[in-house]
GROMACS .gro file of C-alpha atoms in nm:
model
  396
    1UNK     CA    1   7.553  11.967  10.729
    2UNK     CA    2   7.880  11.810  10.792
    3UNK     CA    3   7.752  11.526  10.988
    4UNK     CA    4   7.506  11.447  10.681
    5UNK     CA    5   7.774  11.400  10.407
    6UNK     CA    6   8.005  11.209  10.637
    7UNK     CA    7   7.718  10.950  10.725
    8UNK     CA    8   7.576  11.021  10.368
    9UNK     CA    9   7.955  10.945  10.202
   10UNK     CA   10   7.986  10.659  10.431
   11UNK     CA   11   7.601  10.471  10.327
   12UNK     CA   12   7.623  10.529   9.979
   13UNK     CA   13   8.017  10.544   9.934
   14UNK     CA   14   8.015  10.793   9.630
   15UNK     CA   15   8.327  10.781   9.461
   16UNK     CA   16   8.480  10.934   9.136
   17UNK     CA   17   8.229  11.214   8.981
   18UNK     CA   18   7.892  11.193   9.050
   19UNK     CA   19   7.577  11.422   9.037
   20UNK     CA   20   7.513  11.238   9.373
   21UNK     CA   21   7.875  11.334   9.528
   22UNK     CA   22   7.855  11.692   9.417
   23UNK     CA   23   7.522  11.753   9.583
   24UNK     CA   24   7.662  11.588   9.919
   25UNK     CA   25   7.972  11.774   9.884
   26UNK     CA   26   7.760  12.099   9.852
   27UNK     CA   27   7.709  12.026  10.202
   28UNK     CA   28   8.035  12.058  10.320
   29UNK     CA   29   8.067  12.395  10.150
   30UNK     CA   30   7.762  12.492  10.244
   31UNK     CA   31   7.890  12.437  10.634
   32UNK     CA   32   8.187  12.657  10.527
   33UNK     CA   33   7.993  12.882  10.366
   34UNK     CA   34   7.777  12.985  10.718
   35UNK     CA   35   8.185  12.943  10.897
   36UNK     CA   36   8.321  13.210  10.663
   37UNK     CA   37   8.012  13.425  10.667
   38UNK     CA   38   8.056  13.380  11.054
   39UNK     CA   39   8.417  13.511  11.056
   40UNK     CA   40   8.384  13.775  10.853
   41UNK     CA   41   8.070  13.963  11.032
   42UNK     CA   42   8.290  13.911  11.420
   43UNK     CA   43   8.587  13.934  11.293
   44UNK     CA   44   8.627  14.234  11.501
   45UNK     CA   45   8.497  14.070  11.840
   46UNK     CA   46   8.770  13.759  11.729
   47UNK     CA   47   9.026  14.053  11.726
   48UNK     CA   48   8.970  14.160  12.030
   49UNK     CA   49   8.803  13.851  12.261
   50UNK     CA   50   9.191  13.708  12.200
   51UNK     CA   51   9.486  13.768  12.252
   52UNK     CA   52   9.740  13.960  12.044
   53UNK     CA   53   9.991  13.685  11.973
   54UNK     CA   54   9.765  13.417  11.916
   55UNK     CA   55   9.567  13.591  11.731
   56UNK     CA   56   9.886  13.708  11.510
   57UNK     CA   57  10.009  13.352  11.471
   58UNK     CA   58   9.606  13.278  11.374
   59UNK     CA   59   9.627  13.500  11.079
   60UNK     CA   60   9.984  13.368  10.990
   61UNK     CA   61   9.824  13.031  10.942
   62UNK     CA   62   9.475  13.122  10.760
   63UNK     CA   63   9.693  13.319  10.547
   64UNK     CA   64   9.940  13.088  10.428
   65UNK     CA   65   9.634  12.813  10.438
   66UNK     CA   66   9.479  13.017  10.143
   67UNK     CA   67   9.810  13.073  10.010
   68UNK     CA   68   9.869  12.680   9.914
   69UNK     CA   69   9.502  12.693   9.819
   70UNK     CA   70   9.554  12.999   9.534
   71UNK     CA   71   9.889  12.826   9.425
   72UNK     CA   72   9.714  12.469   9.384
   73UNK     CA   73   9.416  12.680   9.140
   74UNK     CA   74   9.708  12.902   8.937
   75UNK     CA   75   9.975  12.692   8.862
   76UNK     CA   76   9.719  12.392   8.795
   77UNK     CA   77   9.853  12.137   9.085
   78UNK     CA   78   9.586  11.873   8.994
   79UNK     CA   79   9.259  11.873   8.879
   80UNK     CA   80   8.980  12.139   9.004
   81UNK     CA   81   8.749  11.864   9.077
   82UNK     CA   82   8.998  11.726   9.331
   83UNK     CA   83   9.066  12.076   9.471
   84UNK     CA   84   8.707  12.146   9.522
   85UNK     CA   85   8.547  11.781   9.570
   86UNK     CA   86   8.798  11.669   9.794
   87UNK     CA   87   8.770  11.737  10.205
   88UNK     CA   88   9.187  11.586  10.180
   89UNK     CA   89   9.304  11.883   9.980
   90UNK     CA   90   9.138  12.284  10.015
   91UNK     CA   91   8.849  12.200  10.238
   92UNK     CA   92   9.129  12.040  10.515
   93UNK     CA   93   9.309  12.398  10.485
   94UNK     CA   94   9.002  12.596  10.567
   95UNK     CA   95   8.868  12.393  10.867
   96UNK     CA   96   9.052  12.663  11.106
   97UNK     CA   97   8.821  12.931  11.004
   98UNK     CA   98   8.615  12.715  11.280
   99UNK     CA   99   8.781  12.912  11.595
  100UNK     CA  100   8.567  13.213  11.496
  101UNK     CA  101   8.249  13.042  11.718
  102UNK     CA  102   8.470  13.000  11.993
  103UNK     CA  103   8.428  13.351  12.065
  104UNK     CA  104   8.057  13.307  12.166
  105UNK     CA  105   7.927  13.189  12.496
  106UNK     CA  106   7.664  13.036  12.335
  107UNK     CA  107   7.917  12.747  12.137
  108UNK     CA  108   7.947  12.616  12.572
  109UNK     CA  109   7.579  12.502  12.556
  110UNK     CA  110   7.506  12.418  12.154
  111UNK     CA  111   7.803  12.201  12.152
  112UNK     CA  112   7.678  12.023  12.429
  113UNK     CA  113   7.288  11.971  12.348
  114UNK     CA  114   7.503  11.857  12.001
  115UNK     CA  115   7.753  11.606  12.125
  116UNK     CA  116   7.442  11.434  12.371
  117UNK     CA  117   7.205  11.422  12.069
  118UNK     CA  118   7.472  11.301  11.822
  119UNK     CA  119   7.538  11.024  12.064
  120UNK     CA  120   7.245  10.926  12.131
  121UNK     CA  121   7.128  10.868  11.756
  122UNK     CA  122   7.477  10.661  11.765
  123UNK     CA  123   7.357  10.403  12.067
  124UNK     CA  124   6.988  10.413  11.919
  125UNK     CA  125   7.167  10.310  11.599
  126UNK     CA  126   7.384  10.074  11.778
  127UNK     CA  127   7.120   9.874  11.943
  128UNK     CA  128   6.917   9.862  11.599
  129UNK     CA  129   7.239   9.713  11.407
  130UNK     CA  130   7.312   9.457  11.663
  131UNK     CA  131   6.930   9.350  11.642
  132UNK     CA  132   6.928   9.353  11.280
  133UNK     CA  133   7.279   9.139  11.262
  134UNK     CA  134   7.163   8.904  11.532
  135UNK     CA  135   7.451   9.019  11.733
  136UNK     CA  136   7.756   9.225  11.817
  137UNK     CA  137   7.920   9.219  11.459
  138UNK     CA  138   7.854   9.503  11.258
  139UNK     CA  139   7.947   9.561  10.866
  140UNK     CA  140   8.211   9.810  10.825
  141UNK     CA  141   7.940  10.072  10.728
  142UNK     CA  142   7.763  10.007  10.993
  143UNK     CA  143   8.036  10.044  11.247
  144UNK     CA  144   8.171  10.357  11.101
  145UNK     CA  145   7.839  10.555  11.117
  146UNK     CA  146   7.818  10.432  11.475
  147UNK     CA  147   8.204  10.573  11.485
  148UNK     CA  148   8.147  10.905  11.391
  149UNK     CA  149   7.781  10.983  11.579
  150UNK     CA  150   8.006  10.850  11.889
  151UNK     CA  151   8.325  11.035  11.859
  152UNK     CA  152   8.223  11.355  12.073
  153UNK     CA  153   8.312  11.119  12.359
  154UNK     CA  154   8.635  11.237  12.337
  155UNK     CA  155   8.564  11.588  12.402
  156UNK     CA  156   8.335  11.521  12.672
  157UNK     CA  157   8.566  11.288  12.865
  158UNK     CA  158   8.777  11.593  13.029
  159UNK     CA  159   8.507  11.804  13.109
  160UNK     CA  160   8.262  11.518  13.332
  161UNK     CA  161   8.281  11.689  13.637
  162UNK     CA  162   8.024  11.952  13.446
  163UNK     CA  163   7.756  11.719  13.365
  164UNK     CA  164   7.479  11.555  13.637
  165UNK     CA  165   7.516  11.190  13.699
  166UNK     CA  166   7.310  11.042  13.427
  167UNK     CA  167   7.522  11.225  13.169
  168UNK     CA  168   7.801  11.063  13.312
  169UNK     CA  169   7.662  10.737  13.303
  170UNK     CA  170   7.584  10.769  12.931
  171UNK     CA  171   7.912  10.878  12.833
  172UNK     CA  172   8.119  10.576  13.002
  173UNK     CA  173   7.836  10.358  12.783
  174UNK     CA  174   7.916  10.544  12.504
  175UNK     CA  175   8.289  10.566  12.570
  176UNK     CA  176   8.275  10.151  12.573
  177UNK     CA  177   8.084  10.108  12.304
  178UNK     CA  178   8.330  10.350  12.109
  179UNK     CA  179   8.638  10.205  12.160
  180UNK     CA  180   8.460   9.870  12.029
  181UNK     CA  181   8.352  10.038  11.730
  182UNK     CA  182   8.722  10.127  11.647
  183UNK     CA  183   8.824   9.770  11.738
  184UNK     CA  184   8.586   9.635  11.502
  185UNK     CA  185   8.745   9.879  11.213
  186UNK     CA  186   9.087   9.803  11.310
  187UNK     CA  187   9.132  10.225  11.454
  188UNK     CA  188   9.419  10.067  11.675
  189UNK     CA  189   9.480  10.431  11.880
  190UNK     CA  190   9.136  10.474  11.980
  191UNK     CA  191   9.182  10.249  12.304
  192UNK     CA  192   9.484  10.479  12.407
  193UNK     CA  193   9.271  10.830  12.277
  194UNK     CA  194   9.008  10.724  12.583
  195UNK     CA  195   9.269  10.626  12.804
  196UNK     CA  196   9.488  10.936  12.786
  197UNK     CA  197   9.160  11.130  12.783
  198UNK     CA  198   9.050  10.984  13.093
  199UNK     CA  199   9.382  11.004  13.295
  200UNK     CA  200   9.374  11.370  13.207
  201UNK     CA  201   9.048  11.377  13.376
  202UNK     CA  202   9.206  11.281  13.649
  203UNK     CA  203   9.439  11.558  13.614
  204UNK     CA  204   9.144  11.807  13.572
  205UNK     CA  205   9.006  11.678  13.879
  206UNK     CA  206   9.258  11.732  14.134
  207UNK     CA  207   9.321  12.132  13.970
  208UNK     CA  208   8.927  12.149  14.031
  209UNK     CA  209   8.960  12.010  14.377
  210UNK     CA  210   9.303  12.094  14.544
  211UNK     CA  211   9.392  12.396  14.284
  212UNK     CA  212   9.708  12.200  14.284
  213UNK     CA  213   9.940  12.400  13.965
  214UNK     CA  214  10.171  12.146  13.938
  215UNK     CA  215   9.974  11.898  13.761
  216UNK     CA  216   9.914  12.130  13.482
  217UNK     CA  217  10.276  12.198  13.455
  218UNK     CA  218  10.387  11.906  13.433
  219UNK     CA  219  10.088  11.812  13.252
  220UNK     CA  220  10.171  12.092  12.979
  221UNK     CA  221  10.570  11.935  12.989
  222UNK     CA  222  10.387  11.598  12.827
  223UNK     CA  223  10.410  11.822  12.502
  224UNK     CA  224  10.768  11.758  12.464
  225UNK     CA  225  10.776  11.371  12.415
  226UNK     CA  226  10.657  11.364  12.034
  227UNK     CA  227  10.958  11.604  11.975
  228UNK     CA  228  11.160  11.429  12.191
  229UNK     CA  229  11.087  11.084  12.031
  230UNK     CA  230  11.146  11.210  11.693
  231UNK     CA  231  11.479  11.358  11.787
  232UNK     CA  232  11.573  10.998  11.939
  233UNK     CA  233  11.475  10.824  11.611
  234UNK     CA  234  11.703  11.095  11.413
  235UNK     CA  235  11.985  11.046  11.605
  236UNK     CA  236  11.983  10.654  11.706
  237UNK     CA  237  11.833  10.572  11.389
  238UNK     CA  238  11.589  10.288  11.536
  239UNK     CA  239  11.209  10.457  11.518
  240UNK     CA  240  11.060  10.532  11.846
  241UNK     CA  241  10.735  10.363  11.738
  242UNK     CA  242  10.911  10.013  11.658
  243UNK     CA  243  11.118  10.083  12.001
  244UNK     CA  244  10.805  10.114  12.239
  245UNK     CA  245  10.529   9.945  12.076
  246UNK     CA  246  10.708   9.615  11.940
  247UNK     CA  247  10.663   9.436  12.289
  248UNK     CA  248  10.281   9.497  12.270
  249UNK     CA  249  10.085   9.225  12.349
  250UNK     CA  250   9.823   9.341  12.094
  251UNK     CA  251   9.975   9.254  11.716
  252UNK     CA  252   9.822   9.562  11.550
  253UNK     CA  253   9.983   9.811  11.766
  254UNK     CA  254  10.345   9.635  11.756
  255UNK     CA  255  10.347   9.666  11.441
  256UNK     CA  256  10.498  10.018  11.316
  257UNK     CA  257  10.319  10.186  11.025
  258UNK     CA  258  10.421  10.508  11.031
  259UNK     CA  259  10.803  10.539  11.035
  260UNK     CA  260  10.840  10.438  10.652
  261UNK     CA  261  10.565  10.738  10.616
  262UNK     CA  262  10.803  10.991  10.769
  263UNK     CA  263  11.101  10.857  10.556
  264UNK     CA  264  10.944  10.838  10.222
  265UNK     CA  265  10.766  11.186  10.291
  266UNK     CA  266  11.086  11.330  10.393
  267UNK     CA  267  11.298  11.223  10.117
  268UNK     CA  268  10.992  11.336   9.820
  269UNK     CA  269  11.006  11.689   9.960
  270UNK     CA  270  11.366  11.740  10.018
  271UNK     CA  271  11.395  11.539   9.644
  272UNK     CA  272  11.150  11.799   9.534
  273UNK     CA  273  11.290  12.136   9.730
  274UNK     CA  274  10.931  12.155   9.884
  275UNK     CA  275  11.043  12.075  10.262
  276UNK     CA  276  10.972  12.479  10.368
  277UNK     CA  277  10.669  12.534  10.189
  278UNK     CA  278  10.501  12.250  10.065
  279UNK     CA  279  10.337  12.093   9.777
  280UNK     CA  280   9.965  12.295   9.842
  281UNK     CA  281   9.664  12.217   9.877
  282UNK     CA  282   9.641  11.887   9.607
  283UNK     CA  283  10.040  11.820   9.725
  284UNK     CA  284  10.103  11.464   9.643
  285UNK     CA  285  10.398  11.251   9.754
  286UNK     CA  286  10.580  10.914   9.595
  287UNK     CA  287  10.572  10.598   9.778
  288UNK     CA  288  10.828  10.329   9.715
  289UNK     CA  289  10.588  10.113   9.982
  290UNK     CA  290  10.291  10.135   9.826
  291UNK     CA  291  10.438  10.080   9.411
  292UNK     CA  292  10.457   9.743   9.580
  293UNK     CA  293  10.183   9.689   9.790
  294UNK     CA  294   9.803   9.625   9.687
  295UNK     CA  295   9.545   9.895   9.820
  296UNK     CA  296   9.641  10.197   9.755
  297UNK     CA  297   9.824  10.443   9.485
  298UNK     CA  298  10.200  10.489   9.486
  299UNK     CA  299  10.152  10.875   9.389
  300UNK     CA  300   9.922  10.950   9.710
  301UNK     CA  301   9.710  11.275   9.810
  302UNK     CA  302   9.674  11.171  10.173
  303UNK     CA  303   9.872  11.077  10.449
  304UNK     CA  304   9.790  10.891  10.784
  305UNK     CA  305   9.990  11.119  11.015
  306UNK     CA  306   9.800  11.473  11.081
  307UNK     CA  307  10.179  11.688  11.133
  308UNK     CA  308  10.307  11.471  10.808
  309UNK     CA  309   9.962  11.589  10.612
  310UNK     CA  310  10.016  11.942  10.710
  311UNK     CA  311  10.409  11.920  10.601
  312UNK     CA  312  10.307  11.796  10.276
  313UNK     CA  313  10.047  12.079  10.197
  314UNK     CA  314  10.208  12.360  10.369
  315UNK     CA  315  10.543  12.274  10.453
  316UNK     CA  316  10.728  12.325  10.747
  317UNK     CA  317  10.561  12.688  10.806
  318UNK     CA  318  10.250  12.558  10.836
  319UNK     CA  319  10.374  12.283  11.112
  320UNK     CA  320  10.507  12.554  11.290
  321UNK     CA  321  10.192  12.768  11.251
  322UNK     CA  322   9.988  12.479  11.355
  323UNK     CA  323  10.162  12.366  11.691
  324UNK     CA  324  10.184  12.683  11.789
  325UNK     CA  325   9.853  12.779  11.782
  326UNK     CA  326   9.810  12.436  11.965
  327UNK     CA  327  10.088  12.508  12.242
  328UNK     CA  328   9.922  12.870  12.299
  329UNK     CA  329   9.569  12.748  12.358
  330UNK     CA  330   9.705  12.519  12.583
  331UNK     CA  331   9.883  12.720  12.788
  332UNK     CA  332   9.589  13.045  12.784
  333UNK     CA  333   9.397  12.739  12.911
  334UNK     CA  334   9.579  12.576  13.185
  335UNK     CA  335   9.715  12.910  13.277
  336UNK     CA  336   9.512  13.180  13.191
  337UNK     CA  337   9.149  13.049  13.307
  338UNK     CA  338   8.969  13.086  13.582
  339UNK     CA  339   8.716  12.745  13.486
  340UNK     CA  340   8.822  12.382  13.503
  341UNK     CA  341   8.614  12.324  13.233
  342UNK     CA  342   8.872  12.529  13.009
  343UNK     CA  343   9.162  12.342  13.143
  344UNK     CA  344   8.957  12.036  13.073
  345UNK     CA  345   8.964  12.103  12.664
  346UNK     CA  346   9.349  12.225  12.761
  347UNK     CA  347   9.385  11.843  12.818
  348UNK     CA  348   9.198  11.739  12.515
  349UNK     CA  349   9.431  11.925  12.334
  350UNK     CA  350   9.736  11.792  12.467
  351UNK     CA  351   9.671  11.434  12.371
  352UNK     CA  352   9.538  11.550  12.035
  353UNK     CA  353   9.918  11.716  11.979
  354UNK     CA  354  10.045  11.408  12.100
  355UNK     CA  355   9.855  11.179  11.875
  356UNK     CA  356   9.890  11.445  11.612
  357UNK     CA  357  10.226  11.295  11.518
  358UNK     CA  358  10.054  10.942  11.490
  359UNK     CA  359   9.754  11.004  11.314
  360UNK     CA  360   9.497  11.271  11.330
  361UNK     CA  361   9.510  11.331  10.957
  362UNK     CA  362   9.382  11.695  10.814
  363UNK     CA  363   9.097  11.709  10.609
  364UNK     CA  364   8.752  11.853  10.670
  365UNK     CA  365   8.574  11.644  10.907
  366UNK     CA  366   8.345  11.655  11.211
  367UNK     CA  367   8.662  11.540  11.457
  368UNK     CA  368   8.889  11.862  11.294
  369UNK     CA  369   8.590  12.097  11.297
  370UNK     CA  370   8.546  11.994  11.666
  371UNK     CA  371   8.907  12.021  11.750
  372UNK     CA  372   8.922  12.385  11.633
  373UNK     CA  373   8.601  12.497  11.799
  374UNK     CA  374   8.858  12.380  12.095
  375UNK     CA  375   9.119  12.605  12.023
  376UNK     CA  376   8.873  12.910  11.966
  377UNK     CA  377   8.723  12.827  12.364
  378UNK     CA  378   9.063  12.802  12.471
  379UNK     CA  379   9.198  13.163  12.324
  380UNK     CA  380   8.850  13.340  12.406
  381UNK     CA  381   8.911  13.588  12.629
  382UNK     CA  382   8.547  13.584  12.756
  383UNK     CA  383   8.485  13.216  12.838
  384UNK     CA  384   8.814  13.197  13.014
  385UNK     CA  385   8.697  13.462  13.247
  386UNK     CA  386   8.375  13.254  13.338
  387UNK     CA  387   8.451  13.115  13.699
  388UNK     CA  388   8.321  12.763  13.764
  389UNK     CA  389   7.952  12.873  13.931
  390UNK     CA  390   7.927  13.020  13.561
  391UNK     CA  391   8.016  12.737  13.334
  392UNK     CA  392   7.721  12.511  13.534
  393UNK     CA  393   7.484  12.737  13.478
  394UNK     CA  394   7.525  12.829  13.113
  395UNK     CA  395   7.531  12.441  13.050
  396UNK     CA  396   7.218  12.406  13.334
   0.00000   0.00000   0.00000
C-alpha cells in the first residue's frame, strides 16, 4: 500500500487538496493502520523477544513521537489537512511503530520475495522506458519510479553472501542501474550509499569467514565521525562538508548544501526556545536562504537532513531517542548475534547513521519503513539466535 501511493504520488503528482490525494493518502494510513493493529496484538512477544533497555528507550521514543503529534492537533500548529495529509509531518513520527514485524521470523523471507519482486518490476520498467525514449534518458517521473522500485538494493548489498549466484548477479545490475537513476535526478549521495554499502560487505565477509571481531569494532567506532565532524565545524568554524568535499572532482558534491541548513535551523529554535523539544509534528522553521532564492518557501515544513528533521519535530530528545535506538541495534547486532546476516543489516545501519546527518530525511516512506523493519531484526531476540545453517534455509 505504501509502494502504490509513492509510485501513484509520483505519476499523477497530486498536490494541494484533492479527492484524488485523499484516496491515495488513505493508503498510507491504511499501511499504518495493519502496523498499529500489528503492534498492539504482539506487543507482548515485542516485550519480551527484546531486550530491556532497548526496548525502554523504544517506548521513550513512540511516546514522545505521539507526544509532538497530540500537541500539533491541541494547540492548532497548522492546519489538520497538513497533519493528516502530509507523510513530512505525523505520518514521519509513526513510521517506528514498523520494528513490531521484526519480531517474526517470517519478515527474513517476505522481505526478501519483496525486495526481488520490487526490483524486478523496476528493471522490467527500466528496459520499457529506455525503449519508449529511444534511449538511456528518462523524464524525471520516469526515473524516480525506477528509483524507488530499485532502492531495496541497499539493504540487500550487506547480506549477498545469503543469496545463490543469480541473485547476486541481479543485484550488481540493479545496483548499476540505481546509482544511474540517482545521477539522472541529481541524488548526489547515492554513489557513496552503494559504495559504503559494499565495503561493509566486505567487512561482513571476513566476520563470516575468519570470525575476525576486530572488524566489527572498529567497524562500530565509524559511528563517531558524524559527531566528530560536527564538533570540528563548532569549534574551527569552517563546515566539515565544505572542508572535505570542496576538492571533489564531481561539482555537485563540492558544493556544500547543508551547513547553512544546520545554521538557520539552529538559530530558529534557539530564537524560538524550541531547541529541547521541538516544534511537533507540523514544526516549521525560517529560512533567510530560501526568502531569497526561487523554489521553495522561506517558512519550510521539511528539511533535507534526517537528524535536522527529527530536531525540528521533536527536539533534541527525540535525536537522542533516535541514535540511540540506532547505536543499540547496532551493537545487539555486531555483538550479540550468532548470524552474519544480522551483522550484515548492523552495517546497513551504520552508514544509514552516518548519512543520517546528510540526508535521510523523516517522513513516511518505503526507505524509512524499511530502515525500521532493520532495527526490529536487529533487537529480536529470536532471529539473532538463528546460526548461519538457519538463516539459508528460512530464505531457501
Amino acid at each position: 500500500m505504501l509502494l502504490v501511493y509513492e509510485i501513484a504520488m509520483l505519476i499523477f503528482h497530486l498536490n494541494g487538496l484533492s479527492l484524488g490525494k485523499l484516496i491515495i493518502t488513505a493508503l498510507v494510513w491504511m499501511s499504518f493502520g495493519v502496523t498499529i493493529r500489528e503492534f498492539v496484538l504482539n506487543f507482548d512477544k515485542l516485550r519480551k523477544n527484546i531486550p530491556t533497555f532497548p526496548f525502554a528507550i523504544l517506548m521513550l521514543l513512540l511516546s514522545w513521537n505521539v507526544i509532538n503529534i497530540i500537541r500539533t492537533v491541541l494547540f492548532n500548529f497548522g492546519d489538520i489537512t497538513t497533519v493528516i495529509g502530509n507523510t513530512y509531518t505525523s505520518l514521519a513520527l509513526l513510521v517506528p511503530f514498523v520494528v513490531i514485524f521484526g519480531v517474526n521470523l517470517s519478515t527474513i523471507k517476505i522481505l526478501d520475495k519483496y525486495y526481488h519482486g520490487f526490483m524486478k518490476l523496476g528493471i522490467i520498467l527500466f528496459i520499457c522506458f529506455v525503449v519508449v525514449n529511444f534511449g538511456l534518458r528518462l523524464n524525471d517521473t520516469q526515473t524516480l519510479v525506477v528509483f524507488v522500485l530499485l532502492q531495496p538494493v541497499v539493504f540487500l548489498i550487506t547480506t549477498l553472501q545469503f543469496q545463490p549466484i543469480g541473485n547476486k548477479l541481479f543485484l550488481l545490475l540493479c545496483s548499476v542501474v540505481l546509482v544511474y537513476m540517482a545521477y539522472l535526478y541529481s541524488i548526489r549521495t547515492m554513489a557513496i550509499r552503494e559504495i559504503l554499502l559494499f565495503t561493509c560487505f566486505v567487512g561482513v565477509f571476513l566476520y563470516h569467514r575468519f570470525k575476525w571481531k576486530w572488524v566489527l569494532y572498529v567497524s562500530f567506532l565509524t559511528l563517531l565521525l558524524p559527531f566528530i565532524l560536527v564538533q570540528q565545524s563548532i569549534v574551527t568554524g569552517e563546515s566539515a562538508i565544505k572542508k572535505y568535499l570542496s576538492s571533489s572532482s564531481d561539482d555537485d558534491l563540492s558544493i556544500d548544501t547543508r551547513t547553512f541548513i544546520y545554521i538557520e535551523l539552529y538559530a530558529d529554535l534557539v530564537e524560538n526556545g524550541k531547541l529541547l523539544v521541538g516544534k511537533g509534528a507540523n514544526g516549521r522553521y525560517y529560512s533567510d536562504y530560501f526568502s531569497e532564492v526561487e523554489g521553495d518557501s522561506e517558512i519550510r515544513l521539511n528539511i533535507e537532513v534526517g537528524v535536522l528533521g527529527l530536531l525540528l519535530k521533536g527536539g533534541f530528545l527525540a535525536v537522542v531517542f533516535n541514535l540511540i535506538i540506532f547505536i543499540l541495534a547496532i551493537w545487539f547486532a555486531f555483538f550479540r548475534s550468532n548470524n552474519s546476516y544480522v551483522v550484515g543489516l548492523g552495517f546497513i545501519l551504520i552508514v544509514h547513521v552516518v548519512l543520517f546527518f546528510l540526508e535521510n530525511i523523516i517522513n513516511y516512506s518505503s526507505y524509512n519503513f524499511y530502515i525500521w523493519l532493520v532495527i526490529g531484526l536487529c533487537l529480536s531476540n529470536n532471529i539473532r539466535d538463528l546460526n548461519n545453517r538457519q538463516i539459508e534455509k528460512i530464505l531457501s
